[in-house]
mmCIF file of C-alpha atoms and ligand atoms in Angstrom:
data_model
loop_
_atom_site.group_PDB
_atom_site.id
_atom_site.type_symbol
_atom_site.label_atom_id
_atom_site.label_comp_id
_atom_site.label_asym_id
_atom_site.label_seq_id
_atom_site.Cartn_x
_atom_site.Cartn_y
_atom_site.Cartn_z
ATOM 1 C CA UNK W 759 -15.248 -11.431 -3.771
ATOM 2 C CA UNK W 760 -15.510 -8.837 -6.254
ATOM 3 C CA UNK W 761 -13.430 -6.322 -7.754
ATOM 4 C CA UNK W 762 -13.477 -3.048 -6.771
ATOM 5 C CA UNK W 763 -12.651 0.363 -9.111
ATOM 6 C CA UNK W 764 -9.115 1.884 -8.153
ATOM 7 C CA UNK W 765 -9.258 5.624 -8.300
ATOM 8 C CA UNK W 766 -6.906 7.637 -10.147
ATOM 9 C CA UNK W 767 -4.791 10.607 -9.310
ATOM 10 C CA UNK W 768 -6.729 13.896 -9.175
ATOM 11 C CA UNK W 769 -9.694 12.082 -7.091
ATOM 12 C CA UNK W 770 -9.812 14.216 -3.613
ATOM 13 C CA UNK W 771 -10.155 10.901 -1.980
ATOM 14 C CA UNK W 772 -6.287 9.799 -2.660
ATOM 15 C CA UNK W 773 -5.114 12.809 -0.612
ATOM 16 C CA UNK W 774 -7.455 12.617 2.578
ATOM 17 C CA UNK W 775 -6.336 10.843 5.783
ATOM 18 C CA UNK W 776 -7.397 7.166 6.852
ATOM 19 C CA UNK W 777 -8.770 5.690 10.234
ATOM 20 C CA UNK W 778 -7.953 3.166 12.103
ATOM 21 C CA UNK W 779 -9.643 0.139 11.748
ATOM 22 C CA UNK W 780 -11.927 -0.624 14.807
ATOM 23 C CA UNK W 781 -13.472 -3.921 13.656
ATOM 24 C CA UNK W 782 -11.847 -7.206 12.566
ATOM 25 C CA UNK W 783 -15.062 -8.727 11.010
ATOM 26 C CA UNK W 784 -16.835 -9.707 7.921
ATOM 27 C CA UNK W 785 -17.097 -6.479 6.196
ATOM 28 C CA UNK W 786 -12.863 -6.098 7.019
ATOM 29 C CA UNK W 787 -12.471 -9.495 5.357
ATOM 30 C CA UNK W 788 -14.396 -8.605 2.116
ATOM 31 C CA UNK W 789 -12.566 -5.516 1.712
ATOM 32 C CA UNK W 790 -9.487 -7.369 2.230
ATOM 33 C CA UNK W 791 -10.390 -9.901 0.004
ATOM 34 C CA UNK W 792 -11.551 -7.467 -2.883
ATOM 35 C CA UNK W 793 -8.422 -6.160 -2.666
ATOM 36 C CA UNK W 794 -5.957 -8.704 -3.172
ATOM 37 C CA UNK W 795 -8.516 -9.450 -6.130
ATOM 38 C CA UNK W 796 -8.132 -6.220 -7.633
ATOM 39 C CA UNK W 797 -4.347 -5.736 -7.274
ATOM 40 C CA UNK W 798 -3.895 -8.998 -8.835
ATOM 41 C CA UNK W 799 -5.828 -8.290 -11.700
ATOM 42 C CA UNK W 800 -4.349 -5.113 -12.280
ATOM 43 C CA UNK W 801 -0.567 -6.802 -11.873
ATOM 44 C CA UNK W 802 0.228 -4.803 -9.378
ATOM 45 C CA UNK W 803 2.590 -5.618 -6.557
ATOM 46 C CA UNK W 804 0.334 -3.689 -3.759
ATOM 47 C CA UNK W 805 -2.794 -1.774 -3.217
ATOM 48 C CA UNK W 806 -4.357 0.400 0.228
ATOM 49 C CA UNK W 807 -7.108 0.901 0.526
ATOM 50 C CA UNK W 808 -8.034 4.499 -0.368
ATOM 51 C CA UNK W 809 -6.968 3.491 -3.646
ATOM 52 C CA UNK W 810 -10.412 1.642 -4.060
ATOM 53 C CA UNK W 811 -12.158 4.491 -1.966
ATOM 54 C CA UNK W 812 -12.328 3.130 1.580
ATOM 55 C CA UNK W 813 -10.471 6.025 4.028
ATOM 56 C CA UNK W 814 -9.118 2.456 6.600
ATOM 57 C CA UNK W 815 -5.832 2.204 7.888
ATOM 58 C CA UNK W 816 -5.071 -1.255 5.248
ATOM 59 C CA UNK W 817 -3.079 -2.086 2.614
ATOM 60 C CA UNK W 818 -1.919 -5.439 0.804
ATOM 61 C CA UNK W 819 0.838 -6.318 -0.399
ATOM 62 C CA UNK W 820 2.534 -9.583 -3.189
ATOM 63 C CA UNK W 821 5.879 -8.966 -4.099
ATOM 64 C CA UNK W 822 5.303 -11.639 -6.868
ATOM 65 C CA UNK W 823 8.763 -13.470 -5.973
ATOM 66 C CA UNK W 824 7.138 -16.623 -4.013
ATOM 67 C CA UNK W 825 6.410 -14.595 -0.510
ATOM 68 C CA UNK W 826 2.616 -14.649 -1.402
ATOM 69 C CA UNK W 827 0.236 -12.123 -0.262
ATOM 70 C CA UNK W 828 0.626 -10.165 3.228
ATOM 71 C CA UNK W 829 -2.141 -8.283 4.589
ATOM 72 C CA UNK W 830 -1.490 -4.916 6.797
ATOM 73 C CA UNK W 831 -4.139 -3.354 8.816
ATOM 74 C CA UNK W 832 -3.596 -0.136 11.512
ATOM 75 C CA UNK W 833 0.197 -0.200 10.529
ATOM 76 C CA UNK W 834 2.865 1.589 11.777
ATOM 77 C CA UNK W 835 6.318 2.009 10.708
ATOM 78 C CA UNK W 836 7.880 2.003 13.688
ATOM 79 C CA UNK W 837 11.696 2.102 12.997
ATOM 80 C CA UNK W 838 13.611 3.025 9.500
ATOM 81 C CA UNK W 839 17.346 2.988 8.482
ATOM 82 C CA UNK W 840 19.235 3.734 5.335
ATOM 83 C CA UNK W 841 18.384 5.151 2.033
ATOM 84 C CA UNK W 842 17.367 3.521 -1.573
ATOM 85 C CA UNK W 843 16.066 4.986 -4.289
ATOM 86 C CA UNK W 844 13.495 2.726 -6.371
ATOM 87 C CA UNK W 845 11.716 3.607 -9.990
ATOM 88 C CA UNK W 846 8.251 3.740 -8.606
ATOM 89 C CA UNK W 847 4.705 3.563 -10.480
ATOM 90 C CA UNK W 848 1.349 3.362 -8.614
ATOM 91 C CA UNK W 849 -1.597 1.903 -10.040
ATOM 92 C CA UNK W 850 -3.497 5.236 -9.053
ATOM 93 C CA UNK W 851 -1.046 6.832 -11.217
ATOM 94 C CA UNK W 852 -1.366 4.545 -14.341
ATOM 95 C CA UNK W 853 1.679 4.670 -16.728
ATOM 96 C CA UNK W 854 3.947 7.534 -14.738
ATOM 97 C CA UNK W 855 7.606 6.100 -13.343
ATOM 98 C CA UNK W 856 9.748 7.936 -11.263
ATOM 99 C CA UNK W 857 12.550 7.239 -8.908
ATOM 100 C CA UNK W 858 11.785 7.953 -5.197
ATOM 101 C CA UNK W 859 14.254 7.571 -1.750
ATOM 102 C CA UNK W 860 12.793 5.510 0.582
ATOM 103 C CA UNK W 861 14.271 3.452 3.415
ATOM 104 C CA UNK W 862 16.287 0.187 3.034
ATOM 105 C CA UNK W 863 14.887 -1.476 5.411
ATOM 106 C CA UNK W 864 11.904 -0.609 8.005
ATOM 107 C CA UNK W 865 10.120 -2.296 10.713
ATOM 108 C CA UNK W 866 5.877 -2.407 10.621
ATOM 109 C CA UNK W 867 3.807 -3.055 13.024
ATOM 110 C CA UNK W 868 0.943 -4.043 12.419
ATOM 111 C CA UNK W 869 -2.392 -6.464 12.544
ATOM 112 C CA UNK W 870 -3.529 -8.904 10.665
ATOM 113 C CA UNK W 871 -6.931 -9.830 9.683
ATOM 114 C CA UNK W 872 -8.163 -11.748 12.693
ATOM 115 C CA UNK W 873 -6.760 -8.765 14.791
ATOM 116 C CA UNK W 874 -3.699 -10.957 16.068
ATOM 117 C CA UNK W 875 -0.651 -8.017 16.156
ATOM 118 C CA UNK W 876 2.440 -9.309 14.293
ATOM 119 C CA UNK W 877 6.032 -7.255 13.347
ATOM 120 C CA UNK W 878 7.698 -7.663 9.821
ATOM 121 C CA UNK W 879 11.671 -6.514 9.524
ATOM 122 C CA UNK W 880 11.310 -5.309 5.711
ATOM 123 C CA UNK W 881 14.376 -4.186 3.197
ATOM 124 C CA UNK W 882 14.671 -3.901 -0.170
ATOM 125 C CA UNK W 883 11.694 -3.918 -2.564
ATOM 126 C CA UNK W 884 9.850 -4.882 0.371
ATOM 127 C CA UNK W 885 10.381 -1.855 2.360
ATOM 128 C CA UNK W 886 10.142 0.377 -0.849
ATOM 129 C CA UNK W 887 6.697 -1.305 -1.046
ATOM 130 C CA UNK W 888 5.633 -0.976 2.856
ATOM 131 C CA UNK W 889 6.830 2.748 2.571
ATOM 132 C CA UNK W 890 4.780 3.593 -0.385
ATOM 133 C CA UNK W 891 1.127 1.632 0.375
ATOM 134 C CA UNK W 892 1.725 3.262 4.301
ATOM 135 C CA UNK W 893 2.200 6.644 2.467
ATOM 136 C CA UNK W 894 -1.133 6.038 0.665
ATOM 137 C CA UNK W 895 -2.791 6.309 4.273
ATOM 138 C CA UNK W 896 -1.737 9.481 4.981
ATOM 139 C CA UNK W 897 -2.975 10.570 1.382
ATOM 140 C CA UNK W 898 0.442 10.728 -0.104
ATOM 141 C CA UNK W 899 1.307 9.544 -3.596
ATOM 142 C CA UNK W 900 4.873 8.953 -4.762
ATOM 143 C CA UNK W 901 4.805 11.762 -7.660
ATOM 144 C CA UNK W 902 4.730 13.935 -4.447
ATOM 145 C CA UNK W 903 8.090 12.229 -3.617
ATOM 146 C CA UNK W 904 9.687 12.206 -7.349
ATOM 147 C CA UNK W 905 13.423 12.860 -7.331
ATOM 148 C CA UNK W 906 14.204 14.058 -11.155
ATOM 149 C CA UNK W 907 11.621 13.546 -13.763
ATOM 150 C CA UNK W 908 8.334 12.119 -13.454
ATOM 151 C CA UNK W 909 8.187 10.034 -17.019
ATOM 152 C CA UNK W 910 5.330 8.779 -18.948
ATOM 153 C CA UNK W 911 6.098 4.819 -19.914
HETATM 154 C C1 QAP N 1698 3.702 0.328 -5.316
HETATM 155 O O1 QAP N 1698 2.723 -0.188 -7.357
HETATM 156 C C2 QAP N 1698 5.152 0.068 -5.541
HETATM 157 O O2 QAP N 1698 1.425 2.459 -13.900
HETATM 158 C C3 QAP N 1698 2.815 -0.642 -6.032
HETATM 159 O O3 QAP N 1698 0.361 0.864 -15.762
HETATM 160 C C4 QAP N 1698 5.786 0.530 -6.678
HETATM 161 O O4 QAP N 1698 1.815 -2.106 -8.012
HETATM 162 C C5 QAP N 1698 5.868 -0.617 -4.618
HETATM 163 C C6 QAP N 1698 1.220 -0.619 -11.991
HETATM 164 C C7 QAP N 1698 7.131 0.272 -6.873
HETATM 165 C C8 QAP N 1698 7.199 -0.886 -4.818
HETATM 166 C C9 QAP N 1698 7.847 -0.437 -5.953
HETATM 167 C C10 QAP N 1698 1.460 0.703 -12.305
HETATM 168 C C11 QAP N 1698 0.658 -1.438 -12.942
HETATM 169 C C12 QAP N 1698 1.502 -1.153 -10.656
HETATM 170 C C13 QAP N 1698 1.181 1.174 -13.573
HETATM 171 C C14 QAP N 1698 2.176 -0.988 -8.305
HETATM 172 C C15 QAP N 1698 0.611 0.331 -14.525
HETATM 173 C C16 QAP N 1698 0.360 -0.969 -14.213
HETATM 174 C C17 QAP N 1698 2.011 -0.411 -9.648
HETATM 175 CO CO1 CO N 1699 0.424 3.451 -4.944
#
């Protein structure tokens, strides 16, 4: 395990589209792994993978609340209703807040680390979070979704 740099906003690598993941092996596990290490040590609530530079379909995500960590890998959001709107940060965007619409509740699809397929119903902080670390895989970053002010904590 080993902790791995998160780029910041302005790196060209935030903004480009990931693969799919074709392998469910070692070097998939270690990137998982480093992951869930490095979004825990930077308290954040979830992490993808082109955050630490690696263009893969993946993202993790802890909630903090008792759930524990849940790994995504080749997701796909696959049905969305409603509307919330959530104060958002990033940890690619380090100290900016701003309130974003997302769904209130979304299905994923999606695999998990062994390559077994499994389905999560998401709402509420949940879904905001599934919405925004799926976004980060097509090389979208909340501030691009900012309703109002984008504020400096
Ligand atoms: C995405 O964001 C998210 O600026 C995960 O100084 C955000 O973990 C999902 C963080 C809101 C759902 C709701 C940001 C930590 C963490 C910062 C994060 C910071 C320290 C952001
Ligand atoms: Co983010």
């Amino acid at each position: 395990m080993a902790l791995r740099a998160i780029l910041v906003d302005g790196d060209d690598l935030l903004r480009k589209t990931s693969k799919p993941v074709e392998h469910f092996d070692a070097r998939l596990h270690d990137l998982l792994d480093d992951m869930a290490q490095t979004m825990y040590k930077a308290r954040g609530i979830g992490l993808a993978a082109p955050q630490v530079g690696v263009l893969r379909r993946v993202f993790v995500v802890d909630l903090g609340d008792g759930t524990g960590l849940r790994e995504f890998v080749n997701p796909v959001i696959s049905a969305a209703l409603g509307d919330q709107v959530y104060e958002e940060g990033c940890l690619s965007v380090p100290g900016w807040y701003g309130n974003v619409h997302r769904p209130a509740r979304l299905t994923v699809e999606a695999w998990d680390r062994h390559g077994r397929p499994f389905r999560l119903d998401a709402a509420d902080l949940m879904a905001v979070c599934v919405s925004h670390e799926n976004d980060h895989l097509d090389g979208v970053l909340f501030k691009d979704k900012v309703d109002g002010e984008l504020v400096k904590l």
